Amino acid sequence: MSATRRAFLLVGTLLFVIFLFSLSIGAISIPVESLVFGRLDQLQQSVLLNIRLPRALLAMLVGAALGISGAAMQGLFRNPLADPGLIGISSGAALAVAISIVLIGPATGFLGLYGLGLAAFVGGTITSLVILRLSKISGLFSVTHMLLAGIAINALTFAGTGVLTYLSDDQQLRAFTFWTMGSLGGALWTQVFVCASITVPAIWIFVLKSRQLNILLLGEENATYLGIDTARLKRTIIMTTALTVGAAVALSGLIGFVGLVVPHLIRLLFGANHQLLIPLSAILGAALLLLADTFARTIVSPAELPVGILTSLIGGPFFLWLLIKQTSGKL
Amino acid sequence: MLVVNDISFTVSGKTILSDVSLSVGRGEILSILGPNGAGKSTLLKCLSGFHKVSIGTIYLGNRLFSEFSLSELAQRRAVLSQQVSLDFPFTAFEVASMGRLAKKTDGLGHIDKDIIHELLGLTSMTRMKDRLFSSLSGGEQQRVHLARVLAQVWDQEEALLLLDEPTSALDLKHQFMLFDICRNLCEKKGFSVVTVLHDLRLAKVVTDRTIFLQKGRIYASGDSAETITAPIVSSLYELKSEQVLL
């Protein structure tokens, strides 16, 4: 068996196991064997179809979106520290969503959700372009500038969301706070369909571009010599990232660090080749966010922890470790 | 094969190259020499099509440069640029195979893999092909990039190779290895090679013709053996004649 197939099999199996685990655990327990053989009573069936399955699917879609867009951003910026959350793309998208919630009101149904997605996309695209421009402000690409631009944008959007929080009434406030912490609590089939309709084609685009992303790592000049239209490639990657991150942010709020941690784990295990890295980041992202969400909804049950807090709790120290490792030149 | 007529290159009001003309025939190796900041790398970037020249024309095999698409150009010429940093854990083999991947829609075929193995052998990197690129020495990295660049045009005839200081990190043995490969390609496949060099003695031995650049203009040009001489070198580099060792 080739190394590629082994990698897919390994990560795929992990996702499947977590998927079964997630469906079975909760206030009403559904044993794995009755899941597999379909022996469910009425209550279990209803819990599974109306609550757990849509939530698990949404967690997987959002996780895949975050994992894959992290991998793509890191390729685009040619730096393993780039992450949509860290450099402000997510918060740019979040601000746009927050504004549209205040102006138009909370979104319901397909139209409303797509509207939120569109707002997030616009916010995400603008911030990506600003960061790309700022990180090359001295002529050459600089990681320092990229991260600093991210800090500035995060601060700005924080201020923006702060103003909106100040303006909102009690009910909006509560919704806002939970949403910025990131949660998959409101998962219904509508959300799943909206998220899938954006994320699945985007994953396909990323997979198609993965070969070119490899070559882009040689730098724009060398990629051009190899016949790649770098300007067009960069545009495609930015737009697709903004679209996937937008969809994830609009439906689940800010869930940080998945895009940073997941591609890094894949690189440690299977190397840096984007033709593997991109699809595997989607699968592992789906698996890890599903696992995190399963914990988020069960550890303090009957209450629920926002999953964004959990991912940040794990992701923050991981980022610090990565930073230390990179500056000591071992990455 | 490559004909350059009176090109000038200006960037934000500053003229870096002016009135440069040159031609490189089939099977020829041309060296571009000159002091730091003379415009050697910029000239190479104009010849590669990366910089669009402000004035003048460049023909590659009777066709205007600007008429080529990026992928057509990639089939006709390959460029080894000065520094290529890579922050990701790729193996030497993976870096070399990027030269083949650009034109593929799917993965590497058997022929591609054979070519890469052959080239890693030629650049004596076979033993280190599975090592991480970042763990290689400067000279070894340069040889991997050389293999990548050669892989890009390996199955072409009459391709153009542009090398920007290809020997900067290579030891003496591998410097000659590099030009042996180039000479072979020139003779067997009708390649042409343009290379920026700093080692004048090496240039005199391994290249056919030479142009000296000074402040973006051609200072002297001609047959390498006749052009790289003590009087020209001492006046161009502002050296005393006893400091010139050729």
Coordinates of C-alpha atoms in Angstrom, one line a residue:
Chain A
M1 CA 0.0 0.0 0.0
S2 CA 1.4 3.4 -0.9
A3 CA 2.2 6.0 1.7
T4 CA -0.6 8.2 0.3
R5 CA -3.3 5.6 0.7
R6 CA -2.1 4.7 4.2
A7 CA -2.3 8.4 5.2
F8 CA -5.8 8.7 3.9
L9 CA -6.9 5.5 5.5
L10 CA -5.5 6.4 8.9
V11 CA -7.0 9.9 9.1
G12 CA -10.3 8.7 7.5
T13 CA -10.6 5.9 10.1
L14 CA -10.0 8.4 12.9
L15 CA -12.8 10.6 11.5
F16 CA -15.1 7.6 11.3
V17 CA -14.4 6.5 14.9
I18 CA -14.9 10.0 16.3
F19 CA -18.1 10.3 14.2
L20 CA -19.6 7.2 15.8
F21 CA -18.4 8.2 19.2
S22 CA -20.0 11.6 18.8
L23 CA -23.3 10.2 17.7
S24 CA -23.5 7.8 20.6
I25 CA -22.6 10.1 23.5
G26 CA -25.0 12.6 25.1
A27 CA -27.9 13.1 27.4
I28 CA -29.6 10.1 25.8
S29 CA -27.0 7.5 25.2
I30 CA -27.2 5.5 21.9
P31 CA -24.9 2.5 22.0
V32 CA -22.5 2.2 19.0
E33 CA -23.7 -1.3 18.1
S34 CA -27.4 -0.2 17.8
L35 CA -26.1 2.7 15.7
V36 CA -24.3 0.4 13.3
F37 CA -27.1 -2.1 13.0
G38 CA -29.8 0.5 13.0
R39 CA -31.7 -0.9 16.1
L40 CA -33.0 2.3 17.5
D41 CA -36.2 3.1 19.4
Q42 CA -38.4 6.1 18.6
L43 CA -36.7 8.5 21.0
Q44 CA -33.2 7.5 20.0
Q45 CA -34.1 7.9 16.3
S46 CA -35.5 11.3 16.8
V47 CA -32.5 12.5 18.9
L48 CA -30.2 11.1 16.2
L49 CA -31.9 12.6 13.2
N50 CA -33.0 16.0 14.6
I51 CA -30.1 16.8 17.0
R52 CA -27.0 14.8 16.8
L53 CA -26.6 14.1 13.2
P54 CA -27.0 17.7 12.0
R55 CA -24.7 18.9 14.7
A56 CA -22.0 16.3 13.9
L57 CA -22.2 17.1 10.2
L58 CA -22.0 20.8 10.9
A59 CA -19.0 20.3 13.1
M60 CA -17.3 18.3 10.4
L61 CA -18.0 20.8 7.7
V62 CA -16.8 23.8 9.8
G63 CA -13.8 21.8 10.9
A64 CA -12.9 20.8 7.4
A65 CA -13.4 24.4 6.2
L66 CA -11.1 25.8 9.0
G67 CA -8.5 23.1 8.5
I68 CA -8.3 23.4 4.8
S69 CA -8.3 27.2 4.7
G70 CA -5.5 27.2 7.3
A71 CA -3.4 24.9 5.1
A72 CA -4.1 27.1 2.0
M73 CA -3.3 30.4 3.8
Q74 CA 0.0 28.9 5.1
G75 CA 0.9 27.9 1.6
L76 CA -0.1 31.3 0.2
F77 CA 1.9 33.2 2.8
R78 CA 4.7 30.7 2.6
N79 CA 4.7 30.5 6.4
P80 CA 3.4 27.9 8.8
L81 CA 2.2 30.5 11.3
A82 CA -0.5 31.9 9.0
D83 CA -4.0 31.0 10.2
P84 CA -7.3 32.7 9.3
G85 CA -8.1 33.4 12.9
L86 CA -4.6 34.6 13.9
I87 CA -4.2 37.0 11.0
G88 CA -7.6 38.5 11.4
I89 CA -9.5 37.0 8.4
S90 CA -12.0 35.3 10.7
S91 CA -12.6 38.4 12.8
G92 CA -13.0 40.5 9.7
A93 CA -15.7 38.1 8.6
A94 CA -17.1 38.1 12.1
L95 CA -17.4 41.9 12.2
A96 CA -19.2 41.9 8.9
V97 CA -21.7 39.3 10.2
A98 CA -22.2 41.3 13.5
I99 CA -22.9 44.4 11.5
S100 CA -25.5 42.7 9.4
I101 CA -27.1 41.1 12.4
V102 CA -27.6 44.5 14.0
L103 CA -28.7 46.2 10.9
I104 CA -30.9 43.4 9.5
G105 CA -31.7 41.3 12.6
P106 CA -31.0 37.7 13.4
A107 CA -30.9 35.4 10.3
T108 CA -33.3 32.6 9.8
G109 CA -33.9 30.2 7.0
F110 CA -31.9 29.7 3.9
L111 CA -31.9 33.3 2.6
G112 CA -30.9 34.7 5.9
L113 CA -28.0 32.2 6.4
Y114 CA -26.8 32.8 2.8
G115 CA -27.0 36.6 3.6
L116 CA -24.8 36.1 6.6
G117 CA -22.4 34.0 4.6
L118 CA -22.2 36.7 2.0
A119 CA -21.5 39.3 4.6
A120 CA -18.8 37.1 6.1
F121 CA -17.3 36.5 2.7
V122 CA -17.1 40.2 2.0
G123 CA -15.5 40.9 5.4
G124 CA -13.1 38.0 4.9
T125 CA -12.0 39.1 1.4
I126 CA -11.3 42.7 2.5
T127 CA -9.2 41.7 5.5
S128 CA -7.3 39.1 3.4
L129 CA -6.4 41.7 0.8
V130 CA -5.4 44.2 3.4
I131 CA -3.2 41.7 5.2
L132 CA -1.6 40.5 1.9
R133 CA -0.8 44.1 1.1
L134 CA 0.5 45.0 4.5
S135 CA 2.7 42.0 4.9
K136 CA 4.5 43.1 1.7
I137 CA 4.6 46.7 2.6
S138 CA 8.4 46.8 2.7
G139 CA 8.6 45.2 -0.8
L140 CA 9.4 41.7 0.4
F141 CA 7.1 39.5 2.3
S142 CA 7.6 39.7 6.1
V143 CA 6.1 37.4 8.7
T144 CA 6.4 40.1 11.3
H145 CA 4.3 42.5 9.2
M146 CA 1.8 39.7 8.6
L147 CA 1.3 39.0 12.3
L148 CA 1.3 42.7 13.3
A149 CA -1.3 43.4 10.6
G150 CA -3.3 40.6 12.1
I151 CA -3.1 42.1 15.6
A152 CA -4.2 45.5 14.3
I153 CA -7.1 44.0 12.4
N154 CA -8.1 41.9 15.4
A155 CA -8.0 45.0 17.6
L156 CA -10.1 47.0 15.1
T157 CA -12.7 44.4 14.7
F158 CA -12.8 43.9 18.5
A159 CA -13.5 47.6 18.8
G160 CA -16.2 47.3 16.1
T161 CA -17.8 44.3 17.8
G162 CA -17.5 46.2 21.1
V163 CA -19.5 49.1 19.8
L164 CA -22.1 46.8 18.5
T165 CA -22.3 45.0 21.9
Y166 CA -22.8 48.4 23.5
L167 CA -25.6 49.2 21.2
S168 CA -27.4 45.9 21.5
D169 CA -30.2 45.0 23.9
D170 CA -30.0 42.2 26.5
Q171 CA -31.2 39.5 24.2
Q172 CA -28.9 40.5 21.3
L173 CA -26.1 40.8 23.8
R174 CA -26.4 37.2 24.9
A175 CA -26.6 35.9 21.4
F176 CA -23.6 38.0 20.4
T177 CA -21.4 36.8 23.2
F178 CA -22.1 33.2 22.6
W179 CA -21.6 33.6 18.9
T180 CA -18.2 35.3 19.3
M181 CA -17.1 32.5 21.5
G182 CA -17.9 30.0 18.8
S183 CA -20.5 27.4 19.1
L184 CA -22.1 24.7 17.1
G185 CA -25.2 24.7 19.4
G186 CA -27.7 25.9 16.9
A187 CA -27.1 23.2 14.3
L188 CA -30.2 22.4 12.2
W189 CA -30.4 20.7 8.8
T190 CA -30.7 24.1 7.2
Q191 CA -27.3 25.2 8.6
V192 CA -25.8 21.9 7.4
F193 CA -27.1 22.4 3.9
V194 CA -25.9 26.0 3.6
C195 CA -22.5 25.2 5.0
A196 CA -22.1 22.1 2.7
S197 CA -23.1 24.0 -0.4
I198 CA -20.3 26.5 0.2
T199 CA -17.6 24.3 1.8
V200 CA -17.7 21.2 -0.4
P201 CA -17.1 23.1 -3.7
A202 CA -14.4 25.2 -1.9
I203 CA -12.6 22.0 -0.8
W204 CA -12.7 20.8 -4.4
I205 CA -11.1 24.1 -5.6
F206 CA -8.4 23.8 -2.9
V207 CA -7.6 20.2 -3.9
L208 CA -7.4 21.3 -7.6
K209 CA -5.0 24.1 -6.7
S210 CA -2.8 22.0 -4.3
R211 CA -0.2 21.2 -6.9
Q212 CA 0.3 24.8 -7.8
L213 CA 0.4 25.7 -4.1
N214 CA 3.4 23.4 -3.7
I215 CA 5.2 25.3 -6.4
L216 CA 4.2 28.7 -5.0
L217 CA 6.3 27.8 -1.9
L218 CA 9.3 28.4 -4.1
G219 CA 8.4 32.0 -4.2
E220 CA 6.4 34.0 -6.7
E221 CA 9.4 34.5 -9.0
N222 CA 10.2 30.8 -9.3
A223 CA 6.6 29.8 -9.6
T224 CA 6.3 32.2 -12.6
Y225 CA 9.3 30.5 -14.2
L226 CA 7.6 27.2 -13.9
G227 CA 4.6 28.6 -15.8
I228 CA 2.2 29.4 -13.0
D229 CA 0.1 32.6 -13.1
T230 CA 0.8 33.5 -9.5
A231 CA -1.5 36.6 -9.5
R232 CA -4.4 34.5 -10.5
L233 CA -3.5 31.7 -8.1
K234 CA -3.3 34.1 -5.2
R235 CA -6.7 35.6 -6.1
T236 CA -8.3 32.2 -6.3
I237 CA -6.8 31.1 -2.9
I238 CA -7.9 34.3 -1.2
M239 CA -11.4 34.3 -2.5
T240 CA -11.9 30.6 -1.7
T241 CA -10.5 31.0 1.8
A242 CA -12.7 34.0 2.5
L243 CA -15.6 32.0 1.2
T244 CA -15.0 28.9 3.4
V245 CA -14.0 30.9 6.5
G246 CA -17.0 33.1 5.9
A247 CA -19.3 30.2 5.8
A248 CA -17.8 28.7 9.0
V249 CA -17.8 32.1 10.8
A250 CA -21.4 32.9 9.8
L251 CA -22.7 29.6 11.1
S252 CA -20.6 28.9 14.1
G253 CA -18.9 32.1 15.2
L254 CA -15.2 32.4 16.0
I255 CA -13.6 29.0 16.4
G256 CA -9.9 29.6 16.6
F257 CA -6.7 27.7 16.0
V258 CA -8.1 24.7 14.1
G259 CA -6.5 26.2 10.9
L260 CA -3.2 26.4 12.7
V261 CA -3.0 23.1 14.5
V262 CA -4.4 20.8 11.9
P263 CA -2.1 21.5 9.0
H264 CA 0.8 21.4 11.3
L265 CA -0.1 17.9 12.6
I266 CA -0.4 16.7 9.1
R267 CA 3.0 18.1 8.1
L268 CA 4.6 16.5 11.1
L269 CA 3.0 13.1 10.2
F270 CA 3.0 13.0 6.4
G271 CA 5.3 15.9 5.1
A272 CA 4.6 19.2 3.4
N273 CA 3.3 18.1 0.0
H274 CA 0.1 20.1 -0.5
Q275 CA -1.5 17.3 -2.6
L276 CA -1.7 15.4 0.6
L277 CA -1.8 18.2 3.0
I278 CA -4.8 20.0 1.6
P279 CA -7.3 17.0 1.6
L280 CA -5.9 15.6 4.8
S281 CA -6.2 18.9 6.6
A282 CA -9.9 18.9 5.7
I283 CA -10.4 15.4 7.0
L284 CA -8.4 15.9 10.2
G285 CA -10.0 19.3 10.8
A286 CA -13.4 17.7 10.6
A287 CA -12.3 15.0 13.0
L288 CA -10.8 17.3 15.6
L289 CA -13.6 19.8 15.6
L290 CA -16.1 17.1 15.9
L291 CA -14.2 15.7 18.9
A292 CA -13.9 19.1 20.5
D293 CA -17.6 19.8 20.0
T294 CA -18.5 16.4 21.5
F295 CA -16.5 17.3 24.6
A296 CA -17.9 20.8 24.6
R297 CA -21.5 19.6 24.8
T298 CA -20.9 16.8 27.3
I299 CA -18.3 17.8 29.9
V300 CA -20.4 20.4 31.7
S301 CA -23.8 18.8 30.8
P302 CA -26.6 19.6 31.0
A303 CA -25.0 23.0 30.2
E304 CA -22.7 23.5 27.2
L305 CA -19.2 25.0 26.8
P306 CA -18.7 27.1 23.7
V307 CA -16.4 25.0 21.5
G308 CA -14.3 28.0 20.6
I309 CA -13.1 28.3 24.2
L310 CA -12.0 24.7 24.1
T311 CA -10.1 25.0 20.8
S312 CA -8.4 28.2 22.0
L313 CA -7.5 26.5 25.3
I314 CA -5.6 23.9 23.3
G315 CA -4.6 26.0 20.4
G316 CA -3.0 28.9 22.3
P317 CA -0.2 27.0 24.0
F318 CA 0.3 25.1 20.7
F319 CA 0.9 28.3 18.9
L320 CA 3.4 29.5 21.5
W321 CA 5.2 26.1 21.2
L322 CA 5.2 26.5 17.4
L323 CA 6.6 30.1 17.7
I324 CA 9.5 29.0 20.0
K325 CA 10.2 26.0 17.7
Q326 CA 10.3 28.2 14.6
T327 CA 12.5 30.8 16.0
S328 CA 15.0 28.2 17.3
G329 CA 15.1 27.1 13.6
K330 CA 13.9 23.6 13.9
L331 CA 10.8 23.9 11.8
Chain B
M1 CA 18.1 31.5 -30.5
L2 CA 17.8 34.4 -28.1
V3 CA 18.1 37.8 -29.6
V4 CA 18.0 41.0 -27.5
N5 CA 17.7 44.4 -29.3
D6 CA 18.5 47.6 -27.4
I7 CA 16.5 46.9 -24.2
S8 CA 16.2 49.3 -21.4
F9 CA 14.6 48.6 -18.0
T10 CA 13.3 51.4 -15.8
V11 CA 11.7 50.9 -12.4
S12 CA 10.1 53.8 -10.6
G13 CA 12.0 56.4 -12.5
K14 CA 15.4 54.7 -12.1
T15 CA 17.1 53.2 -15.1
I16 CA 18.7 49.9 -14.3
L17 CA 19.5 48.7 -17.8
S18 CA 20.0 50.8 -20.9
D19 CA 20.6 49.9 -24.6
V20 CA 21.6 46.3 -23.9
S21 CA 21.9 44.1 -27.0
L22 CA 23.0 40.6 -27.1
S23 CA 22.4 37.3 -28.8
V24 CA 22.9 33.7 -27.8
G25 CA 23.0 31.0 -30.5
R26 CA 22.1 27.3 -30.3
G27 CA 24.6 25.4 -28.2
E28 CA 26.3 28.5 -26.8
I29 CA 27.2 29.4 -23.2
L30 CA 27.2 33.1 -22.5
S31 CA 28.4 34.7 -19.2
I32 CA 27.2 38.0 -17.8
L33 CA 29.9 39.5 -15.6
G34 CA 30.4 42.8 -13.8
P35 CA 30.7 44.5 -10.5
N36 CA 27.9 44.4 -7.8
G37 CA 24.9 46.4 -8.8
A38 CA 25.8 46.5 -12.5
G39 CA 22.4 45.1 -13.4
K40 CA 23.4 41.4 -14.1
S41 CA 20.5 39.8 -12.2
T42 CA 18.0 42.4 -13.6
L43 CA 19.2 41.6 -17.1
L44 CA 18.7 37.9 -16.4
K45 CA 15.2 38.7 -15.1
C46 CA 14.4 40.5 -18.3
L47 CA 15.7 37.6 -20.4
S48 CA 13.5 35.2 -18.4
G49 CA 10.4 37.4 -19.0
F50 CA 9.9 38.1 -15.3
H51 CA 10.6 41.8 -15.9
K52 CA 8.9 43.5 -18.8
V53 CA 11.4 45.6 -20.6
S54 CA 10.6 49.3 -21.0
I55 CA 12.1 49.7 -24.4
G56 CA 13.5 47.2 -26.9
T57 CA 12.6 43.7 -28.0
I58 CA 13.5 40.2 -27.0
Y59 CA 13.1 37.3 -29.5
L60 CA 13.2 33.7 -28.5
G61 CA 13.5 31.5 -31.6
N62 CA 12.0 34.1 -34.0
R63 CA 9.1 34.8 -31.7
L64 CA 8.6 38.0 -29.7
F65 CA 8.9 37.3 -25.9
S66 CA 5.6 39.1 -25.1
E67 CA 3.7 36.6 -27.4
F68 CA 4.6 33.6 -25.2
S69 CA 2.1 32.5 -22.5
L70 CA 3.6 31.7 -19.1
S71 CA 3.2 27.9 -19.7
E72 CA 4.7 28.1 -23.2
L73 CA 7.7 30.0 -21.8
A74 CA 8.0 27.4 -19.0
Q75 CA 8.5 24.8 -21.8
R76 CA 11.2 26.8 -23.5
R77 CA 13.3 28.2 -20.7
A78 CA 14.2 27.4 -17.1
V79 CA 15.7 29.7 -14.5
L80 CA 17.9 29.0 -11.6
S81 CA 17.5 32.1 -9.3
Q82 CA 19.8 33.2 -6.6
Q83 CA 18.1 32.3 -3.3
V84 CA 15.1 30.2 -2.8
S85 CA 14.2 29.8 0.9
L86 CA 11.7 27.1 1.9
D87 CA 10.1 27.1 5.4
F88 CA 8.3 23.8 4.9
P89 CA 9.5 20.2 5.5
F90 CA 9.9 19.1 1.9
T91 CA 12.4 16.4 0.9
A92 CA 15.1 17.0 -1.7
F93 CA 13.2 14.7 -4.1
E94 CA 10.0 16.6 -3.6
V95 CA 11.7 19.9 -4.3
A96 CA 13.4 18.5 -7.5
S97 CA 10.0 17.1 -8.7
M98 CA 8.4 20.6 -8.6
G99 CA 10.2 21.1 -11.9
R100 CA 8.0 18.4 -13.5
L101 CA 4.8 19.1 -11.6
A102 CA 4.1 22.5 -13.1
K103 CA 2.8 21.3 -16.4
K104 CA 1.1 18.2 -15.1
T105 CA -2.6 18.0 -14.3
D106 CA -2.2 14.9 -12.2
G107 CA 0.7 13.5 -10.2
L108 CA 4.1 12.4 -11.4
G109 CA 4.3 9.7 -14.0
H110 CA 7.0 7.0 -14.4
I111 CA 8.8 9.1 -16.9
D112 CA 8.9 12.1 -14.6
K113 CA 10.2 10.0 -11.7
D114 CA 12.9 8.5 -14.0
I115 CA 13.9 12.0 -15.1
I116 CA 14.2 13.2 -11.5
H117 CA 16.2 10.2 -10.4
E118 CA 18.5 10.7 -13.3
L119 CA 19.0 14.4 -12.5
L120 CA 19.6 13.8 -8.8
G121 CA 22.2 11.3 -10.0
L122 CA 23.8 13.9 -12.3
T123 CA 24.0 16.5 -9.6
S124 CA 25.3 13.7 -7.2
M125 CA 22.3 14.1 -4.8
T126 CA 20.9 10.6 -5.0
R127 CA 22.2 9.6 -1.6
M128 CA 20.4 12.6 0.0
K129 CA 17.2 12.5 -2.0
D130 CA 15.0 11.6 1.1
R131 CA 16.6 14.1 3.4
L132 CA 14.7 17.2 4.4
F133 CA 15.6 20.1 2.1
S134 CA 16.1 22.5 5.0
S135 CA 18.7 20.1 6.6
L136 CA 20.9 20.2 3.5
S137 CA 24.0 22.5 3.2
G138 CA 23.8 25.6 0.9
G139 CA 25.7 23.8 -1.9
E140 CA 23.5 20.8 -1.7
Q141 CA 20.3 22.9 -1.8
Q142 CA 21.7 24.6 -4.8
R143 CA 22.3 21.3 -6.5
V144 CA 18.7 20.2 -5.7
H145 CA 17.4 23.4 -7.3
L146 CA 19.6 22.8 -10.3
A147 CA 18.1 19.3 -10.6
R148 CA 14.6 21.0 -10.4
V149 CA 15.4 23.5 -13.0
L150 CA 16.9 20.9 -15.4
A151 CA 13.9 18.7 -14.9
Q152 CA 11.6 21.4 -16.2
V153 CA 13.2 21.4 -19.7
W154 CA 14.8 18.0 -19.7
D155 CA 12.7 16.5 -22.5
Q156 CA 12.9 19.7 -24.7
E157 CA 15.2 20.5 -27.6
E158 CA 16.8 23.9 -27.9
A159 CA 15.7 25.2 -24.5
L160 CA 17.2 28.2 -22.8
L161 CA 18.8 27.9 -19.4
L162 CA 19.3 31.0 -17.3
L163 CA 21.5 30.7 -14.3
D164 CA 21.9 33.4 -11.7
E165 CA 25.2 32.8 -9.8
P166 CA 24.7 29.1 -10.0
T167 CA 28.1 28.4 -8.4
S168 CA 27.9 30.7 -5.4
A169 CA 27.7 27.9 -2.9
L170 CA 29.3 25.1 -4.9
D171 CA 32.8 23.6 -4.3
L172 CA 35.3 23.4 -7.2
K173 CA 34.3 19.9 -8.2
H174 CA 30.6 20.7 -8.4
Q175 CA 31.3 24.0 -10.3
F176 CA 32.9 22.0 -13.1
M177 CA 30.2 19.3 -12.8
L178 CA 27.6 22.1 -13.4
F179 CA 29.2 23.3 -16.5
D180 CA 29.9 19.8 -17.8
I181 CA 26.1 19.2 -17.6
C182 CA 25.5 22.5 -19.4
R183 CA 28.1 21.7 -22.1
N184 CA 26.5 18.3 -22.6
L185 CA 23.0 19.8 -23.0
C186 CA 24.4 22.3 -25.5
E187 CA 26.0 19.7 -27.6
K188 CA 23.3 16.9 -27.4
K189 CA 20.1 18.9 -27.2
G190 CA 21.0 22.3 -28.7
F191 CA 20.4 24.1 -25.4
S192 CA 21.7 27.7 -24.9
V193 CA 22.9 28.9 -21.5
V194 CA 23.1 32.4 -20.1
T195 CA 24.8 32.6 -16.7
V196 CA 25.7 35.3 -14.2
L197 CA 29.0 34.6 -12.7
H198 CA 31.5 36.3 -10.3
D199 CA 34.4 33.9 -10.8
L200 CA 36.2 35.4 -13.8
R201 CA 38.6 32.5 -14.2
L202 CA 35.8 30.0 -14.3
A203 CA 33.9 32.1 -16.8
K204 CA 37.0 32.3 -19.0
V205 CA 37.4 28.5 -19.0
V206 CA 33.8 27.3 -19.3
T207 CA 31.8 29.8 -21.3
D208 CA 32.0 30.7 -25.0
R209 CA 31.2 34.3 -24.9
T210 CA 31.0 37.0 -22.3
I211 CA 29.4 40.4 -21.7
F212 CA 30.7 42.8 -19.1
L213 CA 28.1 45.1 -17.6
Q214 CA 28.8 48.4 -16.0
K215 CA 26.0 50.5 -14.5
G216 CA 23.4 48.9 -16.7
R217 CA 25.3 49.3 -20.0
I218 CA 27.5 46.9 -21.9
Y219 CA 31.1 47.7 -21.1
A220 CA 32.7 45.0 -23.2
S221 CA 31.6 41.8 -25.0
G222 CA 33.0 39.1 -27.2
D223 CA 34.7 35.7 -27.1
S224 CA 35.3 34.8 -23.4
A225 CA 39.0 33.9 -23.9
E226 CA 39.6 37.2 -25.6
T227 CA 37.3 39.5 -23.6
I228 CA 38.2 38.4 -20.0
T229 CA 41.6 40.0 -20.0
A230 CA 43.6 41.9 -17.4
P231 CA 43.3 45.4 -18.9
I232 CA 39.5 45.2 -19.2
V233 CA 39.0 43.6 -15.8
S234 CA 41.3 46.0 -14.0
S235 CA 39.6 49.1 -15.4
L236 CA 36.1 47.8 -15.0
Y237 CA 36.5 46.6 -11.4
E238 CA 38.9 49.5 -10.5
L239 CA 41.7 47.2 -9.6
K240 CA 45.5 47.6 -9.9
S241 CA 46.8 45.3 -12.6
E242 CA 48.7 43.1 -10.1
Q243 CA 45.5 42.4 -8.2
V244 CA 43.9 40.8 -11.3
L245 CA 44.5 37.1 -11.2
L246 CA 43.3 35.3 -14.3

